[in-house]
Short mmCIF file of C-alpha atoms in Angstrom, two decimals:
data_model
loop_
_atom_site.label_atom_id
_atom_site.label_comp_id
_atom_site.label_asym_id
_atom_site.label_seq_id
_atom_site.Cartn_x
_atom_site.Cartn_y
_atom_site.Cartn_z
CA MET A 227 15.86 -9.54 21.56
CA THR A 228 15.57 -7.98 18.37
CA LEU A 229 12.03 -7.26 17.60
CA PRO A 230 10.88 -8.35 13.89
CA LEU A 231 8.63 -6.88 11.21
CA LEU A 232 5.44 -6.84 10.81
CA VAL A 233 4.42 -7.10 6.83
CA VAL A 234 0.67 -7.10 7.09
CA THR A 235 -1.73 -8.17 3.76
CA ALA A 236 -5.19 -8.15 2.90
CA VAL A 237 -5.35 -11.59 1.80
CA ALA A 238 -3.81 -14.85 2.27
CA ALA A 239 -2.74 -15.34 -1.49
CA GLU A 240 -0.73 -11.58 -0.63
CA ALA A 241 0.39 -13.08 2.50
CA GLU A 242 2.26 -16.47 0.74
CA ALA A 243 3.37 -14.64 -1.97
CA VAL A 244 5.56 -12.38 0.64
CA ARG A 245 6.81 -15.23 2.99
CA ALA A 246 7.81 -17.24 -0.03
CA GLY A 247 10.50 -14.11 -0.10
CA ALA A 248 10.59 -13.19 3.19
CA ASP A 249 13.13 -13.51 6.05
CA PRO A 250 11.31 -16.43 8.07
CA ASP A 251 13.37 -15.74 10.91
CA ASN A 252 12.74 -12.28 11.78
CA VAL A 253 9.85 -11.44 9.11
CA VAL A 254 6.43 -11.38 10.51
CA VAL A 255 3.27 -12.17 7.74
CA GLU A 256 -0.45 -11.96 8.51
CA PRO A 257 -3.56 -10.92 6.26
CA VAL A 258 -5.54 -8.64 8.17
CA GLY A 259 -8.36 -7.98 5.39
CA VAL A 260 -9.50 -6.13 2.97
CA GLY A 261 -10.08 -2.04 3.11
CA PRO A 262 -8.87 0.29 5.14
CA ALA A 263 -11.63 -0.16 8.20
CA ALA A 264 -10.33 -4.29 8.78
CA ALA A 265 -6.44 -3.27 8.76
CA ALA A 266 -5.87 -0.45 10.40
CA ALA A 267 -8.07 -3.22 13.02
CA GLY A 268 -6.68 -5.68 12.59
CA THR A 269 -2.84 -4.34 11.59
CA ALA A 270 -4.50 -2.49 15.36
CA ARG A 271 -4.52 -6.33 17.53
CA LEU A 272 -0.84 -7.07 16.26
CA LEU A 273 0.72 -4.19 17.10
CA ALA A 274 -0.88 -4.32 20.47
CA THR A 275 1.44 -6.39 20.96
CA GLY A 276 4.51 -4.59 21.58
CA ARG A 277 6.30 -7.41 19.63
CA TYR A 278 7.17 -5.24 16.65
CA ARG A 279 9.40 -2.27 15.38
CA ALA A 280 8.32 -1.81 12.15
CA VAL A 281 4.97 -2.54 9.98
CA VAL A 282 4.64 -2.74 5.99
CA SER A 283 1.17 -2.76 4.09
CA ALA A 284 2.45 -4.98 1.54
CA GLY A 285 0.33 -6.71 -1.27
CA ILE A 286 -0.72 -5.93 -5.33
CA ALA A 287 -2.29 -3.04 -6.63
CA GLY A 288 -3.29 -0.98 -9.97
CA GLY A 289 -0.85 1.07 -11.39
CA PHE A 290 -1.59 4.85 -13.24
CA PRO A 291 -1.14 4.63 -16.76
CA GLY A 292 2.46 6.09 -17.47
CA ARG A 293 3.35 6.72 -13.21
CA ALA A 294 3.70 2.30 -13.40
CA PRO A 295 4.14 0.07 -15.17
CA VAL A 296 2.48 -3.74 -14.37
CA GLY A 297 5.41 -5.70 -13.26
CA SER A 298 7.12 -3.42 -11.60
CA ILE A 299 7.19 -2.67 -7.89
CA VAL A 300 5.93 0.79 -6.38
CA LEU A 301 7.44 2.39 -2.76
CA GLY A 302 4.87 4.43 -1.11
CA ALA A 303 6.05 7.75 -0.10
CA ARG A 304 2.95 8.70 1.57
CA SER A 305 -1.04 6.88 1.60
CA ILE A 306 -3.20 9.42 1.03
CA ALA A 307 -7.09 8.39 1.64
CA ALA A 308 -8.89 9.59 -2.03
CA ASP A 309 -12.74 8.43 -0.77
CA LEU A 310 -12.74 9.88 3.05
CA GLY A 311 -14.24 13.51 2.83
CA ALA A 312 -17.64 15.17 0.71
CA GLU A 313 -19.24 15.01 -1.77
CA THR A 314 -20.16 18.93 -3.26
CA PRO A 315 -21.94 20.81 -6.01
CA ASP A 316 -18.13 21.78 -7.52
CA GLY A 317 -16.41 18.06 -6.74
CA PHE A 318 -14.59 16.09 -3.39
CA LEU A 319 -13.01 17.79 -0.71
CA PRO A 320 -10.82 15.78 1.41
CA VAL A 321 -11.50 15.26 4.56
CA ASP A 322 -8.52 18.31 4.98
CA GLU A 323 -10.43 21.01 3.86
CA LEU A 324 -13.58 20.42 5.93
CA GLY A 325 -10.96 20.42 9.28
CA PHE A 326 -11.74 16.96 10.50
CA GLY A 327 -8.20 15.89 10.42
CA THR A 328 -5.76 14.59 7.40
CA SER A 329 -6.56 11.84 4.63
CA VAL A 330 -2.42 12.05 4.16
CA LEU A 331 -0.13 10.00 6.36
CA SER A 332 3.65 10.08 5.18
CA CYS A 333 5.32 6.71 5.30
CA ASP A 334 9.06 6.99 7.71
CA PRO A 335 11.43 8.39 6.00
CA ALA A 336 14.05 6.36 7.07
CA LEU A 337 13.32 3.51 6.53
CA LEU A 338 11.12 4.26 2.83
CA LYS A 339 15.65 6.24 2.38
CA ALA A 340 16.95 1.72 3.07
CA LEU A 341 13.58 0.22 1.71
CA THR A 342 14.26 2.23 -1.80
CA ALA A 343 18.42 1.57 -1.49
CA GLU A 344 17.84 -2.55 -1.74
CA LEU A 345 14.91 -1.65 -3.94
CA PRO A 346 16.96 0.94 -6.08
CA GLU A 347 14.13 -0.42 -9.39
CA ALA A 348 11.11 0.23 -7.10
CA ILE A 349 8.75 3.12 -8.23
CA VAL A 350 8.56 5.88 -5.26
CA GLY A 351 5.48 8.02 -5.27
CA ASP A 352 2.04 8.13 -3.26
CA VAL A 353 -0.14 5.05 -3.22
CA VAL A 354 -3.85 5.84 -2.95
CA THR A 355 -6.37 4.60 -0.44
CA LEU A 356 -9.75 3.63 -1.22
CA SER A 357 -13.13 1.05 -0.42
CA THR A 358 -13.79 0.70 -3.97
CA VAL A 359 -11.88 0.01 -6.83
CA THR A 360 -11.61 1.88 -9.66
CA GLY A 361 -13.25 0.68 -12.31
CA THR A 362 -13.93 3.50 -15.00
CA LYS A 363 -11.45 5.90 -16.50
CA ARG A 364 -13.07 8.60 -15.97
CA THR A 365 -12.07 7.91 -12.41
CA ALA A 366 -8.73 6.73 -12.84
CA ASP A 367 -8.67 9.92 -14.89
CA ARG A 368 -9.76 12.12 -11.46
CA LEU A 369 -8.01 10.87 -9.05
CA ALA A 370 -5.10 11.07 -11.49
CA GLU A 371 -5.59 14.40 -11.95
CA SER A 372 -6.42 15.32 -8.15
CA TYR A 373 -2.93 13.39 -6.91
CA PRO A 374 -0.42 14.02 -9.46
CA GLN A 375 1.47 12.19 -7.91
CA ALA A 376 0.19 9.32 -7.20
CA VAL A 377 1.20 6.04 -9.02
CA ALA A 378 -0.61 3.08 -8.43
CA GLU A 379 -4.57 2.66 -5.87
CA ALA A 380 -4.92 -0.35 -2.69
CA MET A 381 -7.31 -0.15 0.09
CA GLU A 382 -5.24 -0.99 2.69
CA GLY A 383 -2.17 1.57 3.12
CA TYR A 384 -4.04 3.94 4.88
CA GLY A 385 -6.27 1.93 8.08
CA VAL A 386 -2.70 0.52 8.48
CA ALA A 387 -1.57 3.86 8.64
CA VAL A 388 -3.35 4.87 10.88
CA ALA A 389 -2.55 1.73 13.59
CA ALA A 390 0.91 2.34 13.18
CA ALA A 391 0.37 5.43 15.34
CA GLY A 392 3.85 6.76 15.35
CA LEU A 393 5.74 3.46 15.40
CA PRO A 394 7.93 3.28 11.60
CA PHE A 395 5.62 2.25 8.38
CA ALA A 396 5.41 1.95 4.91
CA GLU A 397 3.74 0.71 1.90
CA LEU A 398 4.80 -2.02 -1.04
CA ARG A 399 3.47 -2.76 -3.88
CA ALA A 400 3.18 -4.84 -7.17
CA ILE A 401 1.44 -4.03 -9.95
CA SER A 402 -0.67 -6.42 -11.14
CA ASN A 403 -2.87 -4.16 -13.45
CA PRO A 404 -3.71 -1.14 -14.53
CA VAL A 405 -6.07 0.89 -12.48
CA GLY A 406 -9.17 2.61 -14.92
CA PRO A 407 -11.89 -0.09 -16.61
CA ARG A 408 -11.71 -3.63 -15.22
CA ASP A 409 -10.20 -6.35 -17.88
CA ARG A 410 -9.37 -9.38 -15.65
CA ALA A 411 -7.96 -10.56 -19.09
CA ALA A 412 -5.53 -7.82 -18.25
CA TRP A 413 -4.50 -8.68 -15.28
CA ARG A 414 -1.03 -10.22 -14.01
CA LEU A 415 -1.57 -11.65 -11.19
CA ARG A 416 1.07 -14.66 -11.29
CA GLU A 417 3.50 -12.02 -12.35
CA ALA A 418 2.65 -9.55 -9.14
CA PHE A 419 2.88 -11.64 -6.69
CA ALA A 420 5.92 -13.24 -8.00
CA ALA A 421 7.15 -9.40 -8.29
CA LEU A 422 6.20 -8.76 -4.78
CA SER A 423 8.04 -12.08 -3.42
CA THR A 424 11.21 -11.03 -4.85
CA ALA A 425 10.87 -7.74 -3.32
CA SER A 426 10.16 -9.12 0.19
CA GLY A 427 13.78 -10.59 0.61
CA GLN A 428 14.83 -7.83 0.37
CA LEU A 429 12.47 -5.85 3.86
CA TRP A 430 14.65 -7.28 6.73
CA THR A 431 17.45 -5.99 5.22
CA ALA A 432 16.67 -2.10 5.10
CA CYS A 433 14.75 -3.01 8.07
CA GLY A 434 17.02 -4.53 10.51
#
């Protein structure tokens, strides 16, 4: 029996967008909650059944200006917990430098390669995971400087990657807004959800 692909999203609206494009016979889509902790716990619960061949964290995200424009699709090469660490007088220290593990988890190379082949217009780069969405230019600039390969920020990818625990993992995001000052009028949720649905149509082709 061929095991299905599990796609986890933060909220139901994202799950509906993925289901609108994904192969219903081979792709299971579940919302697991907002933030890395809820994402990790919800994903781990689903994967504990042993019923899935791979897991994808999917949804909408903010794109770093000049790297991932609104409406684009992003594939994560790495998922990075960008606020996991410690503050110091000299700035932020990631957990890696504290000697307490790693804040960087790579997506499965074979799965990423297959997704890139099926989604040739997708932008490949790092996706930073944050518990607090960026709302100022100062923070956006700091993140862009600290993570020069980052193309997007979201809130769940790193948590899902931790829960994958060796199972092939990837992160797929549709950009709904630029990273920076919160301006709801500039968000393009409808367009991002449409792009997410279109991209989701290629998930099983890449995974299968």
